[in-house]
Amino acid sequence: MAAKRKRGALAAGKAKRARSAPSAERSPPPQEHPVPPQEYRIPPPVSQGKWKNKERVLIFSSRGINFRTRHLMQDLRTLMPHSKADTKMDRKDQLFVINEVCEMKNCNKCIFFEAKKKQDLYMWLSNVPQGPSAKFLVQNVHTLAELKMTGNCLRGSRPLLSFDPIFDQEPHYALLKELFIQMFGTPRYHPKSQPFVDHVFTFTVTDERIWFRNYQIIEEDASLVEIGPRFVLNLIKIFQGSFGGPTLYENPHYQSPNMHRRLIRLSVAAKFREKQQVKEVQKVKKKGTKVLVEEDPTEVVFETPAEEKPVEIQLVKPESKPIVKDKKKLRKIQRKKQKKLFRTEG
């Protein structure tokens, strides 16, 4: 039985081989309509482009900042995928140490938040290590969590930068515009960025200050919804070097927070001093000699003598009224008195 099975298996194998041989010898049927090869080509993804603009921005701060500054710094890091973080810098260190920190972090731009007196916030924008650098006073800070705006954007998307027309008219604003473009503009083909443009950074000059806003692009008709954060930059100085050097521009309209607080105190003191002077003048007027006015003889014409009423002397002691708490008893007593009076009269 085993031999028969082997013979049958061999025969089946031969038959299978014999059947498969002619099929291999057959040539494929000719195609009547050949498909062009271009239709099957898939375009490469956008992210495979070369990352040429390797801008890296270091965002960190000094010690002594408050919670609002810390949240603002975190919001800027989330909006800028090409940014890096670092630990807080000691306030005793000099500012030129930041150039070495940026070199260790492999960053060529820096945004440094400097806190003073736990209430004043300054921002440094610097091109490391050659310069230039600019120092701003940050005012009216509102963070993402604080605003609760309805806008939203994709994390890591590339923003559009919108500038006021005055940035092309003044030379110091033109320099600041180039700084803002290099820092806030996400490089193309950055590994952490997304190939989408769905929000706008606006820089507007009003009241000698730069107003920063972040808007979401909802539709193609340029309808915008604010996302946040928002803050105002008051320019102080522009330096030739990184965190120092010769001064290229100084804002004549800038007023330091200390001077502003001093003027407020002086105005309050002036108001208090003015009130005290008014009180002293009133006291002097009261203490001064009173001027006697002569009597007018015609005033007697309008005086009418009062009627003299005869004086009545009561010889009989008035009856004492009984003190009764109950009203019913009081009424009974009054009725009894009336009855007695009627009897005496009768």
PDB file of C-alpha atoms in Angstrom, residues 97-334:
ATOM      1  CA  VAL A  97      26.819  85.771  29.891  1.00  0.00           C
ATOM      2  CA  ILE A  98      23.681  85.060  27.835  1.00  0.00           C
ATOM      3  CA  ASN A  99      25.844  84.923  24.680  1.00  0.00           C
ATOM      4  CA  GLU A 100      27.715  81.942  26.127  1.00  0.00           C
ATOM      5  CA  VAL A 101      24.444  80.278  27.147  1.00  0.00           C
ATOM      6  CA  CYS A 102      23.114  80.659  23.591  1.00  0.00           C
ATOM      7  CA  GLU A 103      26.333  79.201  22.194  1.00  0.00           C
ATOM      8  CA  MET A 104      26.026  76.158  24.465  1.00  0.00           C
ATOM      9  CA  LYS A 105      22.365  75.714  23.434  1.00  0.00           C
ATOM     10  CA  ASN A 106      23.311  76.129  19.732  1.00  0.00           C
ATOM     11  CA  CYS A 107      20.973  79.144  19.359  1.00  0.00           C
ATOM     12  CA  ASN A 108      21.597  82.239  17.252  1.00  0.00           C
ATOM     13  CA  LYS A 109      18.623  84.314  18.553  1.00  0.00           C
ATOM     14  CA  CYS A 110      17.498  85.075  22.085  1.00  0.00           C
ATOM     15  CA  ILE A 111      14.380  86.412  23.842  1.00  0.00           C
ATOM     16  CA  PHE A 112      15.261  87.223  27.444  1.00  0.00           C
ATOM     17  CA  PHE A 113      12.731  88.396  30.069  1.00  0.00           C
ATOM     18  CA  GLU A 114      14.258  90.506  32.826  1.00  0.00           C
ATOM     19  CA  ALA A 115      12.245  91.238  35.981  1.00  0.00           C
ATOM     20  CA  LYS A 116      12.983  94.150  38.305  1.00  0.00           C
ATOM     21  CA  LYS A 117      11.363  95.057  41.646  1.00  0.00           C
ATOM     22  CA  LYS A 118       8.907  92.148  41.113  1.00  0.00           C
ATOM     23  CA  GLN A 119       6.635  94.455  39.129  1.00  0.00           C
ATOM     24  CA  ASP A 120       8.521  95.736  36.067  1.00  0.00           C
ATOM     25  CA  LEU A 121       9.143  93.409  33.112  1.00  0.00           C
ATOM     26  CA  TYR A 122      11.732  94.055  30.391  1.00  0.00           C
ATOM     27  CA  MET A 123      12.251  92.061  27.196  1.00  0.00           C
ATOM     28  CA  TRP A 124      15.537  91.725  25.302  1.00  0.00           C
ATOM     29  CA  LEU A 125      15.577  90.688  21.630  1.00  0.00           C
ATOM     30  CA  SER A 126      19.096  89.898  20.500  1.00  0.00           C
ATOM     31  CA  ASN A 127      20.928  88.466  17.509  1.00  0.00           C
ATOM     32  CA  VAL A 128      23.686  86.356  19.068  1.00  0.00           C
ATOM     33  CA  PRO A 129      26.627  86.953  19.086  1.00  0.00           C
ATOM     34  CA  GLN A 130      27.243  89.926  16.729  1.00  0.00           C
ATOM     35  CA  GLY A 131      24.071  91.909  17.462  1.00  0.00           C
ATOM     36  CA  PRO A 132      22.055  94.101  17.198  1.00  0.00           C
ATOM     37  CA  SER A 133      19.837  93.884  20.272  1.00  0.00           C
ATOM     38  CA  ALA A 134      16.791  95.816  21.482  1.00  0.00           C
ATOM     39  CA  LYS A 135      15.411  96.401  24.956  1.00  0.00           C
ATOM     40  CA  PHE A 136      11.667  96.841  25.558  1.00  0.00           C
ATOM     41  CA  LEU A 137       9.400  97.510  28.502  1.00  0.00           C
ATOM     42  CA  VAL A 138       6.540  94.964  28.423  1.00  0.00           C
ATOM     43  CA  GLN A 139       3.123  96.323  29.385  1.00  0.00           C
ATOM     44  CA  ASN A 140      -0.496  95.079  29.404  1.00  0.00           C
ATOM     45  CA  VAL A 141       0.373  91.372  29.366  1.00  0.00           C
ATOM     46  CA  HIS A 142      -2.508  88.920  28.804  1.00  0.00           C
ATOM     47  CA  THR A 143      -1.793  85.192  28.428  1.00  0.00           C
ATOM     48  CA  LEU A 144      -3.653  82.432  26.605  1.00  0.00           C
ATOM     49  CA  ALA A 145      -5.226  80.982  29.745  1.00  0.00           C
ATOM     50  CA  GLU A 146      -6.276  84.421  30.963  1.00  0.00           C
ATOM     51  CA  LEU A 147      -7.978  85.667  27.780  1.00  0.00           C
ATOM     52  CA  LYS A 148     -10.163  82.629  26.935  1.00  0.00           C
ATOM     53  CA  MET A 149     -10.497  83.684  23.291  1.00  0.00           C
ATOM     54  CA  THR A 150     -12.510  81.642  20.795  1.00  0.00           C
ATOM     55  CA  GLY A 151      -9.675  81.319  18.261  1.00  0.00           C
ATOM     56  CA  ASN A 152      -7.469  78.258  17.933  1.00  0.00           C
ATOM     57  CA  CYS A 153      -4.566  77.176  15.728  1.00  0.00           C
ATOM     58  CA  LEU A 154      -2.614  74.022  14.992  1.00  0.00           C
ATOM     59  CA  ARG A 155       0.344  73.420  17.272  1.00  0.00           C
ATOM     60  CA  GLY A 156       3.588  73.987  15.390  1.00  0.00           C
ATOM     61  CA  SER A 157       2.023  75.646  12.324  1.00  0.00           C
ATOM     62  CA  ARG A 158       3.887  78.437  10.544  1.00  0.00           C
ATOM     63  CA  PRO A 159       2.505  81.965  11.120  1.00  0.00           C
ATOM     64  CA  LEU A 160       2.125  84.926   8.805  1.00  0.00           C
ATOM     65  CA  LEU A 161       3.782  88.134  10.007  1.00  0.00           C
ATOM     66  CA  SER A 162       1.820  91.345   9.486  1.00  0.00           C
ATOM     67  CA  PHE A 163       3.527  94.713  10.073  1.00  0.00           C
ATOM     68  CA  ASP A 164       2.274  98.266  10.274  1.00  0.00           C
ATOM     69  CA  PRO A 165       3.246 100.507   7.275  1.00  0.00           C
ATOM     70  CA  ILE A 166       5.318 102.677   9.630  1.00  0.00           C
ATOM     71  CA  PHE A 167       7.860  99.825   9.887  1.00  0.00           C
ATOM     72  CA  ASP A 168       8.987 100.672   6.321  1.00  0.00           C
ATOM     73  CA  GLN A 169       9.179 104.435   6.926  1.00  0.00           C
ATOM     74  CA  GLU A 170      11.407 104.817   9.997  1.00  0.00           C
ATOM     75  CA  PRO A 171      14.946 103.320  10.064  1.00  0.00           C
ATOM     76  CA  HIS A 172      14.790 102.047  13.660  1.00  0.00           C
ATOM     77  CA  TYR A 173      11.423 100.389  12.973  1.00  0.00           C
ATOM     78  CA  ALA A 174      12.906  98.748   9.853  1.00  0.00           C
ATOM     79  CA  LEU A 175      15.671  97.253  12.008  1.00  0.00           C
ATOM     80  CA  LEU A 176      13.103  95.981  14.510  1.00  0.00           C
ATOM     81  CA  LYS A 177      11.040  94.505  11.672  1.00  0.00           C
ATOM     82  CA  GLU A 178      14.016  92.421  10.523  1.00  0.00           C
ATOM     83  CA  LEU A 179      14.558  91.251  14.129  1.00  0.00           C
ATOM     84  CA  PHE A 180      10.898  90.246  14.465  1.00  0.00           C
ATOM     85  CA  ILE A 181      10.944  88.375  11.129  1.00  0.00           C
ATOM     86  CA  GLN A 182      14.010  86.347  12.070  1.00  0.00           C
ATOM     87  CA  MET A 183      12.734  85.503  15.566  1.00  0.00           C
ATOM     88  CA  PHE A 184       8.978  85.001  15.275  1.00  0.00           C
ATOM     89  CA  GLY A 185       8.944  83.531  11.765  1.00  0.00           C
ATOM     90  CA  THR A 186       9.078  79.726  11.859  1.00  0.00           C
ATOM     91  CA  PRO A 187      11.716  78.413   9.395  1.00  0.00           C
ATOM     92  CA  ARG A 188      10.439  76.463   6.431  1.00  0.00           C
ATOM     93  CA  TYR A 189      10.769  72.653   6.626  1.00  0.00           C
ATOM     94  CA  HIS A 190      11.560  72.821  10.330  1.00  0.00           C
ATOM     95  CA  PRO A 191      11.340  69.292  11.831  1.00  0.00           C
ATOM     96  CA  LYS A 192       8.917  70.348  14.599  1.00  0.00           C
ATOM     97  CA  SER A 193       6.749  72.579  12.391  1.00  0.00           C
ATOM     98  CA  GLN A 194       3.654  71.733  10.372  1.00  0.00           C
ATOM     99  CA  PRO A 195       3.269  72.642   6.691  1.00  0.00           C
ATOM    100  CA  PHE A 196       0.215  74.828   7.349  1.00  0.00           C
ATOM    101  CA  VAL A 197      -0.399  78.558   7.733  1.00  0.00           C
ATOM    102  CA  ASP A 198      -3.438  79.152   9.927  1.00  0.00           C
ATOM    103  CA  HIS A 199      -2.601  82.137  12.163  1.00  0.00           C
ATOM    104  CA  VAL A 200      -1.142  85.651  11.943  1.00  0.00           C
ATOM    105  CA  PHE A 201       1.234  87.604  14.181  1.00  0.00           C
ATOM    106  CA  THR A 202       0.453  91.335  13.905  1.00  0.00           C
ATOM    107  CA  PHE A 203       2.808  94.131  14.952  1.00  0.00           C
ATOM    108  CA  THR A 204       1.040  97.493  15.094  1.00  0.00           C
ATOM    109  CA  VAL A 205       2.546 100.843  16.145  1.00  0.00           C
ATOM    110  CA  THR A 206       0.165 102.993  18.206  1.00  0.00           C
ATOM    111  CA  ASP A 207       0.985 105.636  20.817  1.00  0.00           C
ATOM    112  CA  GLU A 208       4.740 105.161  20.221  1.00  0.00           C
ATOM    113  CA  ARG A 209       4.420 101.502  21.259  1.00  0.00           C
ATOM    114  CA  ILE A 210       4.384  98.164  19.416  1.00  0.00           C
ATOM    115  CA  TRP A 211       1.214  96.121  19.985  1.00  0.00           C
ATOM    116  CA  PHE A 212       1.516  92.342  19.501  1.00  0.00           C
ATOM    117  CA  ARG A 213      -1.578  90.279  18.628  1.00  0.00           C
ATOM    118  CA  ASN A 214      -2.131  86.697  17.442  1.00  0.00           C
ATOM    119  CA  TYR A 215      -5.142  85.910  15.199  1.00  0.00           C
ATOM    120  CA  GLN A 216      -6.545  82.738  13.668  1.00  0.00           C
ATOM    121  CA  ILE A 217      -7.313  82.679   9.925  1.00  0.00           C
ATOM    122  CA  ILE A 218     -10.785  81.142   9.711  1.00  0.00           C
ATOM    123  CA  GLU A 219     -11.556  81.349   5.993  1.00  0.00           C
ATOM    124  CA  GLU A 220      -9.978  82.517   2.769  1.00  0.00           C
ATOM    125  CA  ASP A 221     -11.807  85.841   2.949  1.00  0.00           C
ATOM    126  CA  ALA A 222      -9.324  86.899   5.678  1.00  0.00           C
ATOM    127  CA  SER A 223     -11.777  86.734   8.576  1.00  0.00           C
ATOM    128  CA  LEU A 224      -9.777  86.664  11.814  1.00  0.00           C
ATOM    129  CA  VAL A 225     -10.423  85.603  15.403  1.00  0.00           C
ATOM    130  CA  GLU A 226      -7.971  86.478  18.168  1.00  0.00           C
ATOM    131  CA  ILE A 227      -6.159  83.634  19.897  1.00  0.00           C
ATOM    132  CA  GLY A 228      -3.683  85.294  22.260  1.00  0.00           C
ATOM    133  CA  PRO A 229      -1.402  86.055  23.950  1.00  0.00           C
ATOM    134  CA  ARG A 230      -1.252  89.851  23.712  1.00  0.00           C
ATOM    135  CA  PHE A 231       1.229  92.386  25.052  1.00  0.00           C
ATOM    136  CA  VAL A 232       2.607  95.867  24.340  1.00  0.00           C
ATOM    137  CA  LEU A 233       6.305  96.628  23.769  1.00  0.00           C
ATOM    138  CA  ASN A 234       7.608 100.068  24.690  1.00  0.00           C
ATOM    139  CA  LEU A 235      10.990 100.521  23.001  1.00  0.00           C
ATOM    140  CA  ILE A 236      13.805 101.807  25.238  1.00  0.00           C
ATOM    141  CA  LYS A 237      17.067 101.428  23.278  1.00  0.00           C
ATOM    142  CA  ILE A 238      18.628  99.622  20.326  1.00  0.00           C
ATOM    143  CA  PHE A 239      22.236  98.499  20.807  1.00  0.00           C
ATOM    144  CA  GLN A 240      24.807  97.614  18.165  1.00  0.00           C
ATOM    145  CA  GLY A 241      26.113  94.540  20.004  1.00  0.00           C
ATOM    146  CA  SER A 242      24.403  91.629  21.682  1.00  0.00           C
ATOM    147  CA  PHE A 243      23.126  92.743  25.115  1.00  0.00           C
ATOM    148  CA  GLY A 244      25.218  95.886  25.049  1.00  0.00           C
ATOM    149  CA  GLY A 245      27.519  98.004  22.943  1.00  0.00           C
ATOM    150  CA  PRO A 246      27.092 101.438  21.329  1.00  0.00           C
ATOM    151  CA  THR A 247      23.552 102.824  21.339  1.00  0.00           C
ATOM    152  CA  LEU A 248      22.034 103.008  17.851  1.00  0.00           C
ATOM    153  CA  TYR A 249      18.683 104.509  18.880  1.00  0.00           C
ATOM    154  CA  GLU A 250      17.115 105.795  22.094  1.00  0.00           C
ATOM    155  CA  ASN A 251      13.390 106.392  22.396  1.00  0.00           C
ATOM    156  CA  PRO A 252      12.756 110.054  23.397  1.00  0.00           C
ATOM    157  CA  HIS A 253       9.130 109.263  24.368  1.00  0.00           C
ATOM    158  CA  TYR A 254      10.093 106.550  26.850  1.00  0.00           C
ATOM    159  CA  GLN A 255       9.322 107.131  30.511  1.00  0.00           C
ATOM    160  CA  SER A 256      10.660 104.694  33.086  1.00  0.00           C
ATOM    161  CA  PRO A 257       8.199 103.017  35.489  1.00  0.00           C
ATOM    162  CA  ASN A 258      10.021 104.561  38.458  1.00  0.00           C
ATOM    163  CA  MET A 259       9.522 108.055  37.033  1.00  0.00           C
ATOM    164  CA  HIS A 260       5.864 107.283  36.283  1.00  0.00           C
ATOM    165  CA  ARG A 261       5.243 106.131  39.856  1.00  0.00           C
ATOM    166  CA  ARG A 262       7.112 109.180  41.187  1.00  0.00           C
ATOM    167  CA  LEU A 263       4.895 111.547  39.165  1.00  0.00           C
ATOM    168  CA  ILE A 264       1.793 109.807  40.503  1.00  0.00           C
ATOM    169  CA  ARG A 265       3.030 110.236  44.070  1.00  0.00           C
ATOM    170  CA  LEU A 266       3.824 113.897  43.417  1.00  0.00           C
ATOM    171  CA  SER A 267       0.351 114.528  41.988  1.00  0.00           C
ATOM    172  CA  VAL A 268      -1.293 112.900  45.024  1.00  0.00           C
ATOM    173  CA  ALA A 269       0.922 114.953  47.355  1.00  0.00           C
ATOM    174  CA  ALA A 270       0.054 118.154  45.452  1.00  0.00           C
ATOM    175  CA  LYS A 271      -3.677 117.477  45.867  1.00  0.00           C
ATOM    176  CA  PHE A 272      -3.234 116.865  49.594  1.00  0.00           C
ATOM    177  CA  ARG A 273      -1.146 120.032  49.940  1.00  0.00           C
ATOM    178  CA  GLU A 274      -3.815 122.040  48.132  1.00  0.00           C
ATOM    179  CA  LYS A 275      -6.517 120.775  50.516  1.00  0.00           C
ATOM    180  CA  GLN A 276      -4.404 121.744  53.514  1.00  0.00           C
ATOM    181  CA  GLN A 277      -3.897 125.255  52.140  1.00  0.00           C
ATOM    182  CA  VAL A 278      -7.643 125.685  51.601  1.00  0.00           C
ATOM    183  CA  LYS A 279      -8.295 124.645  55.228  1.00  0.00           C
ATOM    184  CA  GLU A 280      -5.715 127.126  56.516  1.00  0.00           C
ATOM    185  CA  VAL A 281      -7.256 129.962  54.492  1.00  0.00           C
ATOM    186  CA  GLN A 282     -10.678 129.135  55.946  1.00  0.00           C
ATOM    187  CA  LYS A 283      -9.267 129.199  59.488  1.00  0.00           C
ATOM    188  CA  VAL A 284      -7.699 132.632  58.878  1.00  0.00           C
ATOM    189  CA  LYS A 285     -11.018 133.955  57.604  1.00  0.00           C
ATOM    190  CA  LYS A 286     -12.830 132.717  60.710  1.00  0.00           C
ATOM    191  CA  LYS A 287     -10.263 134.246  63.095  1.00  0.00           C
ATOM    192  CA  GLY A 288     -10.323 137.633  61.336  1.00  0.00           C
ATOM    193  CA  THR A 289     -12.150 140.673  62.893  1.00  0.00           C
ATOM    194  CA  LYS A 290     -15.838 140.699  62.233  1.00  0.00           C
ATOM    195  CA  VAL A 291     -17.190 143.850  60.542  1.00  0.00           C
ATOM    196  CA  LEU A 292     -20.188 145.294  62.490  1.00  0.00           C
ATOM    197  CA  VAL A 293     -23.056 146.243  60.227  1.00  0.00           C
ATOM    198  CA  GLU A 294     -25.117 149.274  61.306  1.00  0.00           C
ATOM    199  CA  GLU A 295     -28.728 148.646  62.182  1.00  0.00           C
ATOM    200  CA  ASP A 296     -31.267 149.526  59.549  1.00  0.00           C
ATOM    201  CA  PRO A 297     -34.105 151.657  60.993  1.00  0.00           C
ATOM    202  CA  THR A 298     -36.570 150.440  58.374  1.00  0.00           C
ATOM    203  CA  GLU A 299     -36.435 146.857  59.651  1.00  0.00           C
ATOM    204  CA  VAL A 300     -38.845 147.763  62.529  1.00  0.00           C
ATOM    205  CA  VAL A 301     -41.645 148.383  60.016  1.00  0.00           C
ATOM    206  CA  PHE A 302     -42.059 144.700  59.294  1.00  0.00           C
ATOM    207  CA  GLU A 303     -42.056 143.596  62.957  1.00  0.00           C
ATOM    208  CA  THR A 304     -45.468 142.611  64.347  1.00  0.00           C
ATOM    209  CA  PRO A 305     -45.893 142.480  68.151  1.00  0.00           C
ATOM    210  CA  ALA A 306     -46.873 139.102  69.543  1.00  0.00           C
ATOM    211  CA  GLU A 307     -50.210 138.776  71.400  1.00  0.00           C
ATOM    212  CA  GLU A 308     -49.813 138.545  75.140  1.00  0.00           C
ATOM    213  CA  LYS A 309     -51.705 135.580  76.598  1.00  0.00           C
ATOM    214  CA  PRO A 310     -53.152 135.847  80.136  1.00  0.00           C
ATOM    215  CA  VAL A 311     -51.312 133.822  82.708  1.00  0.00           C
ATOM    216  CA  GLU A 312     -53.477 131.088  84.246  1.00  0.00           C
ATOM    217  CA  ILE A 313     -52.582 129.868  87.708  1.00  0.00           C
ATOM    218  CA  GLN A 314     -53.890 126.413  88.618  1.00  0.00           C
ATOM    219  CA  LEU A 315     -54.769 126.278  92.322  1.00  0.00           C
ATOM    220  CA  VAL A 316     -56.171 122.751  92.412  1.00  0.00           C
ATOM    221  CA  LYS A 317     -53.852 119.835  92.144  1.00  0.00           C
ATOM    222  CA  PRO A 318     -54.640 117.726  89.125  1.00  0.00           C
ATOM    223  CA  GLU A 319     -55.960 114.269  89.774  1.00  0.00           C
ATOM    224  CA  SER A 320     -53.507 111.503  89.333  1.00  0.00           C
ATOM    225  CA  LYS A 321     -54.440 109.102  86.601  1.00  0.00           C
ATOM    226  CA  PRO A 322     -54.603 105.481  87.673  1.00  0.00           C
ATOM    227  CA  ILE A 323     -52.013 103.251  86.067  1.00  0.00           C
ATOM    228  CA  VAL A 324     -53.918 100.329  84.625  1.00  0.00           C
ATOM    229  CA  LYS A 325     -52.381  97.872  82.305  1.00  0.00           C
ATOM    230  CA  ASP A 326     -55.653  96.289  81.274  1.00  0.00           C
ATOM    231  CA  LYS A 327     -57.695  98.412  78.849  1.00  0.00           C
ATOM    232  CA  LYS A 328     -61.003  96.865  79.915  1.00  0.00           C
ATOM    233  CA  LYS A 329     -60.484  97.861  83.524  1.00  0.00           C
ATOM    234  CA  LEU A 330     -59.570 101.381  82.428  1.00  0.00           C
ATOM    235  CA  ARG A 331     -62.828 101.687  80.505  1.00  0.00           C
ATOM    236  CA  LYS A 332     -64.834 100.452  83.526  1.00  0.00           C
ATOM    237  CA  ILE A 333     -63.191 103.047  85.753  1.00  0.00           C
ATOM    238  CA  GLN A 334     -63.990 105.825  83.298  1.00  0.00           C
TER     239      GLN A 334
END
